[in-house]
PDB file of C-alpha atoms in Angstrom:
ATOM      1  CA  MET A   1      77.263 100.590 150.482  1.00 43.00           C
ATOM      2  CA  GLY A   2      78.954 103.928 149.996  1.00 43.00           C
ATOM      3  CA  GLN A   3      77.488 107.320 149.202  1.00 47.00           C
ATOM      4  CA  LEU A   4      74.320 107.057 147.137  1.00 51.00           C
ATOM      5  CA  GLY A   5      74.209 110.656 145.918  1.00 50.00           C
ATOM      6  CA  ASN A   6      71.435 112.810 144.457  1.00 57.00           C
ATOM      7  CA  ILE A   7      69.090 111.965 147.341  1.00 64.00           C
ATOM      8  CA  PRO A   8      68.282 113.536 150.719  1.00 65.00           C
ATOM      9  CA  SER A   9      71.566 113.529 152.634  1.00 61.00           C
ATOM     10  CA  SER A  10      70.048 111.778 155.656  1.00 63.00           C
ATOM     11  CA  TRP A  11      69.359 108.676 153.568  1.00 69.00           C
ATOM     12  CA  ASN A  12      73.071 107.898 153.243  1.00 61.00           C
ATOM     13  CA  THR A  13      73.343 107.172 156.964  1.00 61.00           C
ATOM     14  CA  ASP A  14      70.548 104.621 156.908  1.00 71.00           C
ATOM     15  CA  SER A  15      70.699 103.188 153.388  1.00 73.00           C
ATOM     16  CA  GLU A  16      70.377  99.570 154.538  1.00 79.00           C
ATOM     17  CA  ALA A  17      66.923 100.347 155.956  1.00 81.00           C
ATOM     18  CA  PHE A  18      65.549 100.723 152.424  1.00 85.00           C
ATOM     19  CA  ILE A  19      66.556  97.256 151.208  1.00 82.00           C
ATOM     20  CA  LEU A  20      63.660  94.812 150.840  1.00 83.00           C
ATOM     21  CA  VAL A  21      63.862  91.068 151.291  1.00 85.00           C
ATOM     22  CA  SER A  22      64.114  89.360 147.911  1.00 83.00           C
ATOM     23  CA  GLU A  23      60.496  88.155 147.741  1.00 84.00           C
ATOM     24  CA  HIS A  24      59.160  91.709 148.016  1.00 83.00           C
ATOM     25  CA  ARG A  25      61.571  93.506 145.711  1.00 82.00           C
ATOM     26  CA  PRO A  26      60.041  95.305 142.708  1.00 79.00           C
ATOM     27  CA  ASN A  27      59.400  93.490 139.459  1.00 75.00           C
ATOM     28  CA  LEU A  28      61.119  95.567 136.786  1.00 72.00           C
ATOM     29  CA  GLU A  29      59.891  93.458 133.902  1.00 72.00           C
ATOM     30  CA  PRO A  30      57.209  94.931 131.580  1.00 66.00           C
ATOM     31  CA  ASN A  31      53.678  94.193 132.783  1.00 62.00           C
ATOM     32  CA  LEU A  32      51.991  92.386 129.918  1.00 54.00           C
ATOM     33  CA  GLU A  33      48.620  92.489 131.695  1.00 59.00           C
ATOM     34  CA  ALA A  34      48.536  96.292 132.053  1.00 58.00           C
ATOM     35  CA  ASP A  35      46.179  96.634 129.086  1.00 61.00           C
ATOM     36  CA  ASP A  36      43.577  94.584 130.986  1.00 79.00           C
ATOM     37  CA  ILE A  37      43.138  97.235 133.695  1.00 85.00           C
ATOM     38  CA  PRO A  38      39.584  98.629 133.478  1.00 92.00           C
ATOM     39  CA  VAL A  39      39.383 102.108 131.964  1.00 93.00           C
ATOM     40  CA  ILE A  40      36.272 104.044 132.984  1.00 96.00           C
ATOM     41  CA  ASN A  41      35.276 106.912 130.703  1.00 96.00           C
ATOM     42  CA  LEU A  42      33.013 109.316 132.596  1.00 97.00           C
ATOM     43  CA  ALA A  43      31.855 111.212 129.486  1.00 97.00           C
ATOM     44  CA  PRO A  44      28.416 109.474 129.405  1.00 97.00           C
ATOM     45  CA  PHE A  45      27.784 110.575 132.980  1.00 98.00           C
ATOM     46  CA  PHE A  46      28.586 114.228 132.291  1.00 97.00           C
ATOM     47  CA  ASP A  47      26.581 114.131 129.040  1.00 97.00           C
ATOM     48  CA  VAL A  48      23.442 113.105 130.943  1.00 97.00           C
ATOM     49  CA  ILE A  49      23.896 115.124 134.154  1.00 97.00           C
ATOM     50  CA  GLY A  50      25.135 118.332 132.515  1.00 95.00           C
ATOM     51  CA  VAL A  51      25.952 121.362 134.675  1.00 94.00           C
ATOM     52  CA  GLU A  52      24.317 119.690 137.695  1.00 94.00           C
ATOM     53  CA  ALA A  53      27.470 117.572 137.961  1.00 95.00           C
ATOM     54  CA  GLU A  54      29.472 120.680 138.868  1.00 94.00           C
ATOM     55  CA  GLY A  55      27.588 121.006 142.172  1.00 94.00           C
ATOM     56  CA  GLU A  56      27.263 118.731 145.181  1.00 92.00           C
ATOM     57  CA  ASN A  57      23.516 118.209 145.354  1.00 95.00           C
ATOM     58  CA  TRP A  58      24.046 114.479 145.557  1.00 95.00           C
ATOM     59  CA  SER A  59      20.362 113.623 145.899  1.00 95.00           C
ATOM     60  CA  ALA A  60      19.479 115.594 142.755  1.00 96.00           C
ATOM     61  CA  ILE A  61      22.312 114.010 140.791  1.00 97.00           C
ATOM     62  CA  GLY A  62      21.317 110.621 142.136  1.00 97.00           C
ATOM     63  CA  ALA A  63      17.712 111.026 141.056  1.00 96.00           C
ATOM     64  CA  VAL A  64      18.855 111.475 137.462  1.00 96.00           C
ATOM     65  CA  VAL A  65      21.391 108.635 137.527  1.00 97.00           C
ATOM     66  CA  GLU A  66      19.095 106.131 139.246  1.00 96.00           C
ATOM     67  CA  HIS A  67      16.178 106.693 136.859  1.00 95.00           C
ATOM     68  CA  SER A  68      18.043 107.355 133.630  1.00 96.00           C
ATOM     69  CA  LYS A  69      17.371 104.981 130.736  1.00 96.00           C
ATOM     70  CA  ASP A  70      20.338 106.318 128.770  1.00 97.00           C
ATOM     71  CA  PRO A  71      22.138 103.177 127.525  1.00 98.00           C
ATOM     72  CA  ALA A  72      25.596 104.742 127.707  1.00 98.00           C
ATOM     73  CA  LEU A  73      25.098 105.803 131.325  1.00 98.00           C
ATOM     74  CA  ARG A  74      23.663 102.415 132.297  1.00 97.00           C
ATOM     75  CA  SER A  75      26.650 100.767 130.648  1.00 98.00           C
ATOM     76  CA  LEU A  76      29.013 103.061 132.554  1.00 98.00           C
ATOM     77  CA  VAL A  77      27.439 102.112 135.881  1.00 97.00           C
ATOM     78  CA  ALA A  78      27.749  98.421 134.997  1.00 97.00           C
ATOM     79  CA  GLU A  79      31.403  98.879 134.005  1.00 97.00           C
ATOM     80  CA  ILE A  80      32.154 100.490 137.370  1.00 96.00           C
ATOM     81  CA  GLY A  81      30.417  97.648 139.194  1.00 95.00           C
ATOM     82  CA  ASN A  82      32.388  95.042 137.265  1.00 93.00           C
ATOM     83  CA  ALA A  83      35.681  96.879 137.827  1.00 93.00           C
ATOM     84  CA  CYS A  84      35.028  97.023 141.579  1.00 90.00           C
ATOM     85  CA  ALA A  85      34.008  93.370 141.795  1.00 88.00           C
ATOM     86  CA  GLU A  86      36.739  91.939 139.576  1.00 87.00           C
ATOM     87  CA  TRP A  87      39.670  94.296 140.182  1.00 87.00           C
ATOM     88  CA  GLY A  88      39.164  96.721 143.054  1.00 86.00           C
ATOM     89  CA  PHE A  89      40.765  99.521 141.054  1.00 87.00           C
ATOM     90  CA  PHE A  90      40.359 101.195 137.693  1.00 92.00           C
ATOM     91  CA  GLN A  91      41.636 104.075 135.597  1.00 92.00           C
ATOM     92  CA  VAL A  92      39.391 107.111 135.165  1.00 95.00           C
ATOM     93  CA  VAL A  93      39.423 109.232 131.990  1.00 94.00           C
ATOM     94  CA  ASP A  94      37.359 112.232 130.870  1.00 95.00           C
ATOM     95  CA  HIS A  95      36.939 113.182 134.535  1.00 95.00           C
ATOM     96  CA  LYS A  96      36.773 116.968 134.001  1.00 95.00           C
ATOM     97  CA  ILE A  97      39.805 117.828 136.135  1.00 95.00           C
ATOM     98  CA  SER A  98      41.656 120.177 133.830  1.00 94.00           C
ATOM     99  CA  PRO A  99      45.158 119.346 132.589  1.00 93.00           C
ATOM    100  CA  GLU A 100      46.140 122.917 133.509  1.00 96.00           C
ATOM    101  CA  LEU A 101      45.208 122.374 137.156  1.00 96.00           C
ATOM    102  CA  LEU A 102      47.081 119.081 137.188  1.00 94.00           C
ATOM    103  CA  ARG A 103      50.122 120.800 135.641  1.00 95.00           C
ATOM    104  CA  LYS A 104      50.034 123.536 138.293  1.00 96.00           C
ATOM    105  CA  VAL A 105      49.994 121.157 141.232  1.00 96.00           C
ATOM    106  CA  MET A 106      52.761 119.007 139.732  1.00 95.00           C
ATOM    107  CA  GLU A 107      54.895 122.105 139.150  1.00 96.00           C
ATOM    108  CA  ALA A 108      54.196 123.189 142.725  1.00 97.00           C
ATOM    109  CA  ALA A 109      55.269 119.765 143.978  1.00 96.00           C
ATOM    110  CA  LYS A 110      58.436 119.870 141.909  1.00 95.00           C
ATOM    111  CA  GLY A 111      59.290 123.292 143.295  1.00 97.00           C
ATOM    112  CA  PHE A 112      58.715 122.226 146.891  1.00 97.00           C
ATOM    113  CA  PHE A 113      60.687 118.982 146.771  1.00 96.00           C
ATOM    114  CA  SER A 114      63.570 120.826 145.073  1.00 95.00           C
ATOM    115  CA  LEU A 115      64.019 123.010 148.168  1.00 96.00           C
ATOM    116  CA  PRO A 116      66.962 122.359 150.504  1.00 94.00           C
ATOM    117  CA  LEU A 117      66.238 119.687 153.099  1.00 92.00           C
ATOM    118  CA  GLU A 118      66.510 122.117 155.992  1.00 93.00           C
ATOM    119  CA  GLU A 119      63.833 124.301 154.383  1.00 95.00           C
ATOM    120  CA  LYS A 120      61.440 121.364 153.947  1.00 96.00           C
ATOM    121  CA  LYS A 121      62.000 120.156 157.497  1.00 94.00           C
ATOM    122  CA  LYS A 122      60.755 123.467 158.862  1.00 95.00           C
ATOM    123  CA  ILE A 123      57.297 121.988 158.298  1.00 96.00           C
ATOM    124  CA  GLY A 124      58.283 118.415 159.122  1.00 95.00           C
ATOM    125  CA  ARG A 125      55.938 115.810 160.538  1.00 91.00           C
ATOM    126  CA  SER A 126      56.414 114.493 164.060  1.00 87.00           C
ATOM    127  CA  PHE A 127      54.809 112.092 166.508  1.00 79.00           C
ATOM    128  CA  ASP A 128      52.319 114.764 167.548  1.00 81.00           C
ATOM    129  CA  GLN A 129      52.026 116.422 164.136  1.00 88.00           C
ATOM    130  CA  HIS A 130      50.710 114.147 161.394  1.00 87.00           C
ATOM    131  CA  LEU A 131      50.641 116.723 158.596  1.00 95.00           C
ATOM    132  CA  GLY A 132      53.541 118.243 156.694  1.00 96.00           C
ATOM    133  CA  TYR A 133      56.823 116.982 155.217  1.00 97.00           C
ATOM    134  CA  ASN A 134      58.465 113.616 155.856  1.00 94.00           C
ATOM    135  CA  ASP A 135      61.369 111.732 154.269  1.00 92.00           C
ATOM    136  CA  SER A 136      61.533 108.735 156.629  1.00 88.00           C
ATOM    137  CA  GLU A 137      58.173 106.984 156.331  1.00 87.00           C
ATOM    138  CA  LEU A 138      58.028 103.251 156.985  1.00 82.00           C
ATOM    139  CA  THR A 139      55.784 100.735 155.224  1.00 85.00           C
ATOM    140  CA  LYS A 140      55.925  97.155 156.502  1.00 84.00           C
ATOM    141  CA  ASN A 141      58.831  98.256 158.734  1.00 81.00           C
ATOM    142  CA  THR A 142      60.974  99.186 155.724  1.00 85.00           C
ATOM    143  CA  ARG A 143      61.953 102.714 154.674  1.00 87.00           C
ATOM    144  CA  ASP A 144      60.161 103.990 151.576  1.00 89.00           C
ATOM    145  CA  TRP A 145      62.276 105.573 148.851  1.00 88.00           C
ATOM    146  CA  LYS A 146      60.219 108.755 148.824  1.00 92.00           C
ATOM    147  CA  GLU A 147      59.543 112.172 150.234  1.00 94.00           C
ATOM    148  CA  ILE A 148      55.985 113.224 151.036  1.00 95.00           C
ATOM    149  CA  PHE A 149      53.923 116.260 151.935  1.00 97.00           C
ATOM    150  CA  ASP A 150      50.527 115.756 153.631  1.00 96.00           C
ATOM    151  CA  TRP A 151      47.661 118.122 154.287  1.00 96.00           C
ATOM    152  CA  ALA A 152      44.011 117.824 155.309  1.00 93.00           C
ATOM    153  CA  ARG A 153      41.145 119.224 153.289  1.00 92.00           C
ATOM    154  CA  LEU A 154      39.608 121.061 156.259  1.00 90.00           C
ATOM    155  CA  GLY A 155      42.928 122.333 157.585  1.00 92.00           C
ATOM    156  CA  PHE A 156      43.338 119.831 160.403  1.00 89.00           C
ATOM    157  CA  MET A 157      42.987 116.159 161.265  1.00 84.00           C
ATOM    158  CA  GLU A 158      42.151 114.295 164.443  1.00 79.00           C
ATOM    159  CA  MET A 159      43.795 110.926 165.008  1.00 71.00           C
ATOM    160  CA  PRO A 160      43.430 108.432 167.885  1.00 66.00           C
ATOM    161  CA  GLU A 161      46.056 109.135 170.514  1.00 60.00           C
ATOM    162  CA  SER A 162      46.894 105.444 170.823  1.00 60.00           C
ATOM    163  CA  VAL A 163      45.984 101.972 169.600  1.00 57.00           C
ATOM    164  CA  ASP A 164      46.172  98.829 171.719  1.00 57.00           C
ATOM    165  CA  SER A 165      47.507  96.476 169.051  1.00 53.00           C
ATOM    166  CA  GLU A 166      49.879  96.646 166.119  1.00 53.00           C
ATOM    167  CA  ASN A 167      47.288  95.712 163.510  1.00 52.00           C
ATOM    168  CA  ARG A 168      44.362  97.600 162.027  1.00 52.00           C
ATOM    169  CA  SER A 169      41.808  95.695 164.104  1.00 52.00           C
ATOM    170  CA  GLY A 170      43.189  97.046 167.376  1.00 54.00           C
ATOM    171  CA  ARG A 171      41.167  99.132 169.808  1.00 58.00           C
ATOM    172  CA  TYR A 172      41.692 102.875 169.367  1.00 53.00           C
ATOM    173  CA  SER A 173      41.692 105.287 172.278  1.00 55.00           C
ATOM    174  CA  ASN A 174      38.795 107.661 172.825  1.00 62.00           C
ATOM    175  CA  THR A 175      41.217 110.563 173.078  1.00 65.00           C
ATOM    176  CA  THR A 176      42.587 112.164 169.924  1.00 71.00           C
ATOM    177  CA  LEU A 177      45.460 114.325 168.770  1.00 78.00           C
ATOM    178  CA  LYS A 178      44.684 117.220 166.446  1.00 85.00           C
ATOM    179  CA  SER A 179      47.191 118.135 163.725  1.00 89.00           C
ATOM    180  CA  TYR A 180      46.999 121.278 161.614  1.00 93.00           C
ATOM    181  CA  ASN A 181      48.152 121.914 158.062  1.00 95.00           C
ATOM    182  CA  GLN A 182      51.649 123.313 157.692  1.00 97.00           C
ATOM    183  CA  TRP A 183      52.317 125.301 154.520  1.00 97.00           C
ATOM    184  CA  PRO A 184      55.791 126.188 153.251  1.00 97.00           C
ATOM    185  CA  ALA A 185      56.756 129.772 152.491  1.00 94.00           C
ATOM    186  CA  LYS A 186      58.102 128.597 149.117  1.00 94.00           C
ATOM    187  CA  PRO A 187      57.428 128.092 146.278  1.00 96.00           C
ATOM    188  CA  ASP A 188      54.981 130.866 145.437  1.00 96.00           C
ATOM    189  CA  GLY A 189      51.457 129.615 144.810  1.00 96.00           C
ATOM    190  CA  PHE A 190      52.094 126.232 146.427  1.00 97.00           C
ATOM    191  CA  ARG A 191      49.222 126.339 148.902  1.00 98.00           C
ATOM    192  CA  GLU A 192      46.738 127.707 146.375  1.00 97.00           C
ATOM    193  CA  ALA A 193      47.598 124.997 143.832  1.00 97.00           C
ATOM    194  CA  CYS A 194      47.291 122.228 146.421  1.00 97.00           C
ATOM    195  CA  GLU A 195      43.999 123.444 147.864  1.00 97.00           C
ATOM    196  CA  THR A 196      42.400 124.043 144.456  1.00 97.00           C
ATOM    197  CA  TYR A 197      43.446 120.610 143.266  1.00 96.00           C
ATOM    198  CA  THR A 198      42.157 119.011 146.477  1.00 95.00           C
ATOM    199  CA  GLU A 199      38.682 120.453 145.960  1.00 95.00           C
ATOM    200  CA  ALA A 200      38.592 119.189 142.368  1.00 96.00           C
ATOM    201  CA  VAL A 201      39.604 115.662 143.398  1.00 95.00           C
ATOM    202  CA  VAL A 202      37.202 115.626 146.345  1.00 94.00           C
ATOM    203  CA  HIS A 203      34.363 116.552 144.000  1.00 95.00           C
ATOM    204  CA  LEU A 204      35.374 113.819 141.555  1.00 96.00           C
ATOM    205  CA  SER A 205      35.515 111.373 144.448  1.00 94.00           C
ATOM    206  CA  GLY A 206      31.964 112.305 145.420  1.00 95.00           C
ATOM    207  CA  LEU A 207      30.732 111.580 141.917  1.00 97.00           C
ATOM    208  CA  LEU A 208      32.581 108.258 141.791  1.00 96.00           C
ATOM    209  CA  LEU A 209      31.327 107.267 145.236  1.00 95.00           C
ATOM    210  CA  GLY A 210      27.782 107.806 144.011  1.00 97.00           C
ATOM    211  CA  LEU A 211      28.287 105.811 140.834  1.00 97.00           C
ATOM    212  CA  ILE A 212      29.836 102.957 142.817  1.00 96.00           C
ATOM    213  CA  SER A 213      26.806 102.979 145.127  1.00 96.00           C
ATOM    214  CA  VAL A 214      24.382 102.820 142.187  1.00 97.00           C
ATOM    215  CA  SER A 215      26.383  99.937 140.711  1.00 96.00           C
ATOM    216  CA  LEU A 216      25.611  98.039 143.933  1.00 95.00           C
ATOM    217  CA  GLY A 217      21.897  98.746 143.622  1.00 95.00           C
ATOM    218  CA  LEU A 218      22.012 101.440 146.325  1.00 95.00           C
ATOM    219  CA  PRO A 219      20.961 105.112 146.240  1.00 97.00           C
ATOM    220  CA  PHE A 220      23.570 107.455 144.746  1.00 97.00           C
ATOM    221  CA  ASP A 221      23.876 109.538 147.935  1.00 95.00           C
ATOM    222  CA  ILE A 222      23.747 106.777 150.572  1.00 94.00           C
ATOM    223  CA  LEU A 223      27.444 107.030 151.524  1.00 90.00           C
ATOM    224  CA  HIS A 224      28.135 110.740 151.164  1.00 90.00           C
ATOM    225  CA  GLN A 225      27.005 111.548 154.709  1.00 84.00           C
ATOM    226  CA  TYR A 226      29.915 109.559 156.093  1.00 82.00           C
ATOM    227  CA  PHE A 227      32.453 111.696 154.251  1.00 78.00           C
ATOM    228  CA  ASP A 228      30.863 115.140 154.009  1.00 62.00           C
ATOM    229  CA  LYS A 229      30.349 115.594 157.754  1.00 60.00           C
ATOM    230  CA  ASP A 230      33.583 114.144 159.130  1.00 63.00           C
ATOM    231  CA  ASN A 231      37.107 115.373 158.584  1.00 66.00           C
ATOM    232  CA  THR A 232      38.330 112.218 156.891  1.00 74.00           C
ATOM    233  CA  ILE A 233      39.911 113.558 153.697  1.00 87.00           C
ATOM    234  CA  ARG A 234      43.678 113.867 153.446  1.00 90.00           C
ATOM    235  CA  ALA A 235      45.834 114.718 150.424  1.00 95.00           C
ATOM    236  CA  ARG A 236      49.456 113.849 149.715  1.00 95.00           C
ATOM    237  CA  LEU A 237      52.240 114.725 147.325  1.00 96.00           C
ATOM    238  CA  ASN A 238      54.749 111.923 146.690  1.00 93.00           C
ATOM    239  CA  HIS A 239      58.255 112.479 145.356  1.00 92.00           C
ATOM    240  CA  TYR A 240      60.460 109.555 144.344  1.00 90.00           C
ATOM    241  CA  PRO A 241      64.078 110.680 143.863  1.00 88.00           C
ATOM    242  CA  HIS A 242      66.269 108.938 141.315  1.00 83.00           C
ATOM    243  CA  CYS A 243      67.141 105.559 142.782  1.00 81.00           C
ATOM    244  CA  PRO A 244      70.494 103.799 142.192  1.00 79.00           C
ATOM    245  CA  LEU A 245      69.083 100.704 143.938  1.00 79.00           C
ATOM    246  CA  ALA A 246      65.928 100.296 141.880  1.00 79.00           C
ATOM    247  CA  ASN A 247      66.041  96.505 141.937  1.00 83.00           C
ATOM    248  CA  MET A 248      66.202  96.340 145.741  1.00 85.00           C
ATOM    249  CA  VAL A 249      63.934  99.092 147.079  1.00 85.00           C
ATOM    250  CA  CYS A 250      60.416 100.453 146.532  1.00 85.00           C
ATOM    251  CA  GLY A 251      59.135 103.991 146.488  1.00 83.00           C
ATOM    252  CA  VAL A 252      56.324 102.616 148.654  1.00 86.00           C
ATOM    253  CA  ASN A 253      56.404  99.067 149.937  1.00 86.00           C
ATOM    254  CA  ARG A 254      53.366  96.789 149.514  1.00 82.00           C
ATOM    255  CA  HIS A 255      50.383  98.103 151.485  1.00 80.00           C
ATOM    256  CA  ILE A 256      46.639  98.650 151.684  1.00 80.00           C
ATOM    257  CA  ASP A 257      45.487 102.232 152.069  1.00 81.00           C
ATOM    258  CA  SER A 258      43.489 103.033 155.183  1.00 76.00           C
ATOM    259  CA  GLY A 259      40.780 105.104 153.482  1.00 79.00           C
ATOM    260  CA  ALA A 260      37.656 104.075 151.614  1.00 84.00           C
ATOM    261  CA  LEU A 261      38.735 105.580 148.295  1.00 89.00           C
ATOM    262  CA  THR A 262      42.135 106.550 146.912  1.00 91.00           C
ATOM    263  CA  VAL A 263      42.471 108.759 143.833  1.00 93.00           C
ATOM    264  CA  LEU A 264      45.957 108.986 142.374  1.00 91.00           C
ATOM    265  CA  ALA A 265      47.217 111.222 139.592  1.00 89.00           C
ATOM    266  CA  GLN A 266      50.252 109.599 138.023  1.00 80.00           C
ATOM    267  CA  ASP A 267      52.784 111.494 135.931  1.00 80.00           C
ATOM    268  CA  SER A 268      54.623 110.198 132.880  1.00 78.00           C
ATOM    269  CA  VAL A 269      57.011 108.104 134.989  1.00 76.00           C
ATOM    270  CA  GLY A 270      55.860 104.508 135.347  1.00 73.00           C
ATOM    271  CA  GLY A 271      56.267 102.191 138.296  1.00 75.00           C
ATOM    272  CA  LEU A 272      52.819 101.939 139.829  1.00 77.00           C
ATOM    273  CA  GLN A 273      51.933  98.337 140.669  1.00 76.00           C
ATOM    274  CA  VAL A 274      48.667  96.991 142.081  1.00 76.00           C
ATOM    275  CA  GLN A 275      47.672  93.490 143.059  1.00 74.00           C
ATOM    276  CA  ASN A 276      44.515  92.083 141.512  1.00 70.00           C
ATOM    277  CA  VAL A 277      42.704  89.987 144.102  1.00 59.00           C
ATOM    278  CA  VAL A 278      39.265  88.799 143.045  1.00 54.00           C
ATOM    279  CA  LEU A 279      36.725  89.106 145.848  1.00 48.00           C
ATOM    280  CA  LYS A 280      33.894  86.593 145.892  1.00 45.00           C
ATOM    281  CA  ASP A 281      31.774  88.806 148.136  1.00 46.00           C
ATOM    282  CA  VAL A 282      31.494  92.478 147.185  1.00 42.00           C
ATOM    283  CA  SER A 283      30.496  93.322 150.766  1.00 41.00           C
ATOM    284  CA  ARG A 284      34.095  92.597 151.808  1.00 38.00           C
ATOM    285  CA  TYR A 285      35.351  95.748 150.094  1.00 40.00           C
ATOM    286  CA  SER A 286      37.296  97.984 152.414  1.00 40.00           C
ATOM    287  CA  GLN A 287      39.080 100.262 149.966  1.00 47.00           C
ATOM    288  CA  LEU A 288      39.077 101.150 146.275  1.00 50.00           C
ATOM    289  CA  PHE A 289      41.964 102.520 144.273  1.00 52.00           C
ATOM    290  CA  LEU A 290      41.502 104.775 141.276  1.00 54.00           C
ATOM    291  CA  PHE A 291      43.979 106.579 139.075  1.00 55.00           C
ATOM    292  CA  CYS A 292      43.490 109.165 136.383  1.00 44.00           C
TER     293      CYS A 292
END
């Protein structure tokens, strides 16, 4: 295949590992159905809740949402319910995460991924360390055309030490491995930008989780206890280098995320694809995907 160039040097030695079988290669044609993706405008929520929405008193926020007769807010809740039932993902706008904060974390990401490979690998992930930098992640046993940097909101994560089967329904061990955040020395302000952005997205996720619950006829704060008390929140930066094999590889192969809720900030470069599978029974939901 020859030298691919302008990518991490290690990828040249294993370039065949990125190639997907033909049925799973990316569709580079324009998506004519993209305009049908639900767009959820959160402005009616913030108009009704006011400054209370800046805090995390979920029961107080819930009391307002659940009893509000405001037609715009009721319509918003219904839109979220329909988006979850019919799509499983939606775009969020007017979410109150500032463009300046988003710019800072994207600039921080750009600065980090521009570092020499040996510098990035100083905080590389390993079998026993699940947080940090990686440029060799597999999805569906195929290399992803990406570099990543992972960290946990609380500074560490605990993962099962082993699993008895190769699928998600396998039995996990009672013993765990604890991994701690690894922060690079460069670029300046990288850690601060990442941690500040994480808190903003976590707060947004809490608000969305509550609105999703209300759309199901449940109390706003019924699910928060399962996320506030356990260290289950992880953040990631993805970098997709220029790809000379764009018709044969994917930045991330087809997959289902393991968490309950994924929030993705996408830059001006397109390429995100999601599969719309209508679920007949809302109770079957295992994961929701949002982007803003």
